[in-house]
Amino acid sequence: MSVPQPPEPIPGARLLFSLDPAVSHLNHGSFGAVPIGVQRAQQRLRDEMEANPLRFFTQGLVDRIAHTRRHLAGFLGADPDGSALVGNTTTGVAVVLQSLGLQPGDEVLSTDHGYGAVSLAIQRECRRTGAVSRVLPIPLAASDEQLVQIIRAGLRPGRTRVLVVDQLTSATARLFPAAAIVGVAREHGVPVLVDAAHAPGMLATTVASIGADFWVGNLHKWAYAPRGTALLAVAPQWRDRIEPLVVSWEQESGFPARVEWQATLDYTSWLAAPAGLFTLRSLGVDRVRAHNAALAAYGQRVVGDALGVPPAQLPDPGRPGVSLRLIPLPAGMAVTIDEARALQARIGERLAAEVAVMSWNGRGWLRLTGQVYNTADEYERLAVRLPALLAQR
């Protein structure tokens, strides 16, 4: 089977970023990359803030935040009045978990594809409240139908107080059928919290079409916003129960202001986020999505071939449009988190290539991303040099 052809580069896209040209940045999924124009928009806001801090914070800032929220929520297909800006997806998850009023004997259900920090948040809330965390194992190669059936069988109506699932998993680059999962959970009366950290900007699915009780996604990964920008969307029946992690002066205003307002927080990342959407729209949203997904698939195949992985053993994300791809590492390599981090650092230092190395279910995985600033030769160079580095273990 021949290697697929890489997509045509988007002219001028690489010049929009200030990334070090001596490094191949193949891990956009972890921290994103902020376009230069967005960096400058945020700096102008910081200059405004520092020129007169009192005026910046006390004259209209709450309204400016609300205006920004409406803009971002509109792009994502979420109800602006039922959404709140938060620092990142993990923060949004923590807000929801501590607002549920969990009690001893309640159960928080999740899957073994969940993000590590979210799993830690669940464990902490369970320790605090006496609730129980239960994790459903789901095979990496499970079909959407099998995945939904596993979750259906795992629900315990009357005991499962919330189901936490990913829209697109970080560790395994797998797209979950979020809307179908929500439908099954609703049949059993179980609320659903969707971790959509990678969805905004990458996936075309709207928040409203998923129908989750809680949905939270980062805009600083694939929507080019400054870091520290995420949206938490909450269904109407839950909004009065959502409490911030820290009480501030907008507490009596209710949701979403009570969650958004955190006194002297640096709000410039949120206020500059629409500039990120402007960049994405200027390049062409559909064009960027198609380019990134095709480039990630090309990189997966090229590097997979170099490591001797048959195409049939390269994990499929579930459907087209996903800009994250996994490649299995040799058996016995990066089987722990510490080993994965050490290997990731070695690849960065020795090969000048920033990648993600994941440890999942006792197996090491290389995760690659595709972004408009990447070119096919970056994956080809990694494919040439990576096998020798792995052989040195």
C-alpha positions as a printed Julia matrix, in Angstrom:
393×3 Matrix{Float64}:
   0.0    0.0    0.0
   1.5    3.34  -1.05
   2.07   6.22   1.33
  -0.59   8.95   0.91
   0.53  12.2   -0.6
   0.9   15.15   1.77
  -1.41  18.13   1.3
  -0.27  21.26  -0.48
   1.09  23.8    2.03
  -1.08  26.83   2.73
   0.92  29.75   1.3
   2.34  32.11   3.93
   0.94  30.17   6.89
   4.35  29.39   8.38
   5.2   33.1    8.51
   2.26  33.76  10.82
   4.1   32.1   13.73
   7.24  32.97  15.69
   8.31  29.35  16.14
  12.01  28.49  16.09
  12.71  27.45  12.46
  15.52  25.13  13.59
  12.99  22.88  15.35
  10.25  20.68  13.91
   7.19  21.49  16.0
   5.12  18.31  15.67
   3.25  18.54  18.97
   0.75  21.33  18.52
  -1.69  19.36  20.65
   0.03  20.01  23.97
   0.33  23.79  24.16
  -0.61  25.09  20.73
   1.2   27.97  19.07
  -0.02  31.56  19.1
   0.12  33.45  15.79
   2.18  36.64  15.79
  -0.88  38.8   15.13
  -2.62  37.32  18.15
   0.47  37.84  20.3
   0.45  41.5   19.3
  -3.26  41.86  19.99
  -2.72  40.51  23.49
   0.28  42.76  24.04
  -1.79  45.8   23.11
  -4.32  44.75  25.73
  -1.57  44.3   28.3
  -0.25  47.76  27.44
  -3.74  49.15  27.97
  -4.0   47.35  31.31
  -0.64  48.58  32.55
  -1.23  52.15  31.39
  -4.14  52.46  33.84
  -4.87  49.3   35.83
  -7.72  50.83  37.81
  -9.58  51.92  34.71
  -8.93  48.61  32.93
 -10.33  46.48  35.73
 -13.18  48.69  36.92
 -14.64  50.33  33.81
 -16.42  47.87  31.59
 -14.19  44.82  31.87
 -17.05  42.48  32.84
 -18.96  43.6   29.73
 -15.86  43.14  27.54
 -15.46  39.6   28.84
 -19.13  38.89  28.14
 -18.78  40.29  24.6
 -15.76  38.04  23.99
 -17.62  35.04  25.38
 -20.52  35.65  23.01
 -18.09  35.77  20.07
 -16.32  32.54  21.02
 -19.53  30.7   21.94
 -21.04  31.65  18.62
 -18.1   30.12  16.77
 -18.46  26.89  18.74
 -22.23  26.65  18.46
 -22.81  27.09  22.19
 -25.36  29.19  24.07
 -23.49  32.38  25.06
 -25.66  32.85  28.15
 -25.0   29.29  29.25
 -21.24  29.39  28.79
 -18.34  30.74  30.81
 -14.75  31.47  29.95
 -12.25  29.56  32.06
  -8.48  29.12  32.04
  -8.39  25.65  30.49
 -10.34  22.44  30.18
  -9.0   21.01  33.43
 -10.25  24.09  35.29
 -13.68  23.69  33.74
 -13.78  20.03  34.76
 -12.87  20.97  38.34
 -15.63  23.6   38.41
 -18.21  21.05  37.33
 -17.06  18.28  39.65
 -17.17  20.45  42.76
 -20.59  21.83  41.76
 -22.29  18.43  41.52
 -22.72  17.95  45.26
 -21.3   14.43  45.24
 -21.96  12.34  48.33
 -20.63   9.06  49.76
 -21.67   6.17  47.54
 -22.06   8.31  44.41
 -20.06   7.22  41.4
 -18.06   9.18  38.84
 -17.69   7.07  35.7
 -14.95   7.68  33.14
 -12.87   5.71  30.61
  -9.23   4.68  30.51
  -8.69   7.09  27.6
  -9.18  10.12  29.87
  -6.63  12.89  30.29
  -4.34  12.38  33.28
  -5.07  15.67  35.03
  -8.82  15.11  34.64
  -8.43  11.67  36.21
  -6.57  13.27  39.11
  -9.34  15.85  39.5
 -11.92  13.07  39.68
  -9.87  11.21  42.28
  -9.47  14.33  44.4
 -13.18  15.16  44.34
 -14.02  11.57  45.24
 -11.63  11.66  48.2
 -13.16  14.94  49.33
 -16.77  13.81  49.1
 -16.64  10.07  49.68
 -17.77   9.33  46.12
 -16.21   6.53  44.08
 -14.31   6.73  40.81
 -14.83   3.9   38.33
 -12.93   3.62  35.05
 -14.2    1.7   32.04
 -11.51   0.05  29.9
 -12.16   0.56  26.2
  -9.99  -1.16  23.56
  -8.15   1.25  21.28
  -9.56  -0.47  18.2
 -13.17  -0.54  19.42
 -15.69   0.67  16.86
 -18.04   3.5   17.69
 -20.84   0.99  18.18
 -18.72  -1.14  20.52
 -17.61   1.93  22.44
 -21.17   3.1   23.0
 -22.22  -0.4   24.05
 -19.39  -0.62  26.62
 -20.47   2.69  28.12
 -24.15   1.67  28.07
 -23.31  -1.5   29.98
 -21.17   0.44  32.45
 -23.83   2.92  33.54
 -25.45   2.37  36.92
 -28.63   4.45  37.07
 -29.25   5.81  40.54
 -25.58   5.49  41.45
 -23.62   6.96  38.53
 -23.88  10.68  39.21
 -21.85  11.81  36.2
 -20.15  10.29  33.16
 -16.92  11.97  32.07
 -15.89  11.26  28.47
 -13.58  12.81  25.92
 -14.66  14.15  22.56
 -11.14  13.58  21.22
  -8.75  11.78  23.54
  -5.33  13.21  24.29
  -3.49  10.01  25.14
  -4.88   7.88  22.31
  -5.89  10.41  19.62
  -9.3    8.74  19.34
 -12.47  10.55  18.37
 -15.36   9.42  20.57
 -18.99   9.51  19.3
 -19.85  12.11  21.93
 -23.43  12.81  20.81
 -24.3    9.09  20.79
 -22.76   8.64  24.24
 -24.77  11.56  25.57
 -27.94  10.04  24.11
 -27.33   6.71  25.82
 -26.54   8.36  29.15
 -29.67  10.49  28.95
 -31.77   7.35  28.5
 -30.43   6.23  31.88
 -30.74   9.63  33.57
 -26.97  10.12  33.87
 -25.48  13.6   33.26
 -22.46  13.81  30.94
 -19.35  15.98  31.16
 -17.51  16.12  27.83
 -13.78  16.88  27.89
 -13.39  18.59  24.51
  -9.9   19.98  25.04
  -8.89  19.42  21.4
 -12.22  20.11  19.7
 -12.41  23.92  19.22
 -10.91  24.83  15.87
 -10.15  21.24  14.84
 -13.58  19.62  14.74
 -16.63  20.97  12.97
 -19.08  19.52  15.52
 -21.03  22.18  17.41
 -21.57  22.14  21.16
 -25.35  22.25  20.78
 -25.37  19.19  18.5
 -23.67  17.1   21.2
 -26.25  18.01  23.84
 -24.06  17.31  26.87
 -24.91  18.59  30.33
 -21.39  20.02  30.53
 -18.89  20.6   27.72
 -15.5   22.28  28.04
 -12.88  22.88  25.37
  -9.66  24.84  24.89
  -9.38  27.55  22.28
  -5.61  27.89  22.77
  -4.82  24.66  20.94
  -6.5   24.56  17.53
  -8.29  27.93  17.48
  -5.09  30.02  17.83
  -6.15  31.83  21.0
  -3.57  32.85  23.64
  -2.97  30.16  26.24
  -5.38  30.11  29.13
  -8.57  30.36  27.06
 -11.33  27.76  27.28
 -15.12  27.69  27.18
 -17.34  25.82  29.63
 -20.88  25.26  28.31
 -23.57  24.21  30.78
 -27.1   22.96  30.1
 -29.91  25.19  31.46
 -30.93  22.87  34.31
 -27.45  23.0   35.84
 -26.52  26.68  35.55
 -27.82  27.8   38.95
 -25.76  25.09  40.62
 -22.4   25.99  39.09
 -20.04  27.53  41.61
 -16.58  29.01  40.95
 -13.48  27.5   42.49
 -12.82  30.89  44.12
 -15.55  33.33  45.2
 -15.16  36.88  43.93
 -17.21  40.06  43.55
 -19.48  38.72  40.79
 -20.69  35.83  42.97
 -24.2   37.24  43.3
 -24.47  37.78  39.55
 -24.88  34.07  38.98
 -23.52  31.96  36.15
 -21.51  32.7   34.03
 -20.12  35.91  35.56
 -19.47  34.3   38.95
 -17.17  31.79  37.24
 -15.46  34.23  34.87
 -14.66  37.04  37.28
 -11.56  36.27  39.32
 -10.44  39.75  40.39
  -6.86  40.43  39.24
  -6.66  37.57  36.75
  -4.93  38.53  33.49
  -7.94  38.61  31.18
  -5.96  39.66  28.1
  -5.76  36.09  26.79
  -9.56  35.92  26.66
  -9.97  39.38  25.15
  -7.43  38.57  22.42
  -8.98  35.19  21.57
 -11.21  36.59  18.78
  -8.0   37.58  16.98
  -7.15  33.88  16.91
 -10.48  33.09  15.28
  -9.84  35.9   12.79
  -6.56  34.22  11.83
  -8.27  30.85  11.46
 -11.05  32.31   9.33
  -8.57  34.25   7.21
  -6.76  31.03   6.33
 -10.09  29.27   5.79
 -11.51  27.11   8.57
 -12.33  24.11   6.38
  -9.07  24.47   4.49
  -7.04  24.44   7.71
  -8.92  21.46   9.1
  -8.46  19.41   5.93
  -4.78  20.36   5.62
  -3.93  19.53   9.22
  -5.73  16.19   9.23
  -4.11  15.1    5.95
  -0.66  16.17   7.1
  -0.98  14.31  10.41
  -2.08  11.17   8.54
   0.92  11.53   6.22
   3.3   11.93   9.15
   1.84   8.89  10.9
   2.33   6.74   7.83
   5.88   7.96   7.03
   7.15   7.55  10.59
   5.23   4.31  11.04
   6.87   2.85   7.95
  10.3    3.88   9.25
   9.63   2.07  12.52
   8.43  -1.06  10.72
   4.8   -0.69  11.76
   2.42  -2.21   9.17
  -0.24   0.28   8.01
  -2.97  -1.94   9.45
  -1.44  -1.51  12.92
  -1.47   2.29  12.82
  -4.38   3.42  15.0
  -7.28   5.02  13.18
  -8.73   8.07  15.01
 -12.24   6.98  14.11
 -13.09   9.23  11.18
 -11.47  11.89   8.95
 -10.73  15.35  10.28
  -8.53  14.51  13.26
  -5.15  16.27  13.37
  -3.67  13.96  16.03
  -2.17  10.58  15.12
  -0.57   7.75  17.09
   2.3    5.43  16.24
   3.13   2.43  18.46
   6.69   2.44  19.79
   8.73  -0.76  20.08
   7.57  -3.09  22.84
   9.0   -2.26  26.24
   9.72   1.38  25.39
   8.11   4.34  27.25
   5.82   2.07  29.23
   5.68   4.49  32.18
   4.95   8.2   32.29
   8.49   8.98  33.44
   9.99   6.91  30.64
   7.71   8.6   28.11
   8.74  12.05  29.3
  12.42  11.13  29.17
  12.13   9.81  25.61
  10.19  12.88  24.52
  12.97  15.09  25.89
  15.65  13.01  24.12
  13.87  13.31  20.78
  13.57  17.06  21.26
  17.19  17.52  22.22
  18.85  15.15  19.76
  16.56  15.35  16.75
  15.32  18.95  17.12
  11.8   17.62  16.84
   9.09  18.35  19.41
   6.71  15.39  19.63
   4.48  13.86  22.28
   5.38  10.49  23.75
   2.49   8.87  25.58
   2.29   5.92  27.93
  -1.09   4.21  27.76
  -2.08   0.81  29.05
   1.51  -0.33  29.48
   2.55   0.61  25.94
   4.54   3.55  24.61
   3.12   5.64  21.79
   4.42   8.49  19.65
   1.81  11.17  18.99
   2.21  13.53  16.04
   0.11  16.5   14.99
  -0.37  18.41  11.77
  -0.6   22.2   11.68
  -0.39  24.89   9.02
   3.21  25.74   9.97
   4.35  22.14   9.35
   5.69  20.7    6.1
   6.02  17.13   4.87
   9.81  17.14   5.08
   9.67  17.58   8.87
   8.02  14.19   9.27
  10.37  12.69   6.68
  13.44  13.9    8.6
  12.04  12.46  11.81
  11.39   9.16  10.03
  15.01   8.98   8.86
  16.57   9.76  12.24
  14.18   8.32  14.83
  14.91   4.58  14.34
  18.61   5.04  15.2
  17.78   7.02  18.33
  15.3    4.38  19.52
  17.89   1.67  18.9
  20.23   3.38  21.38
  17.98   2.65  24.35
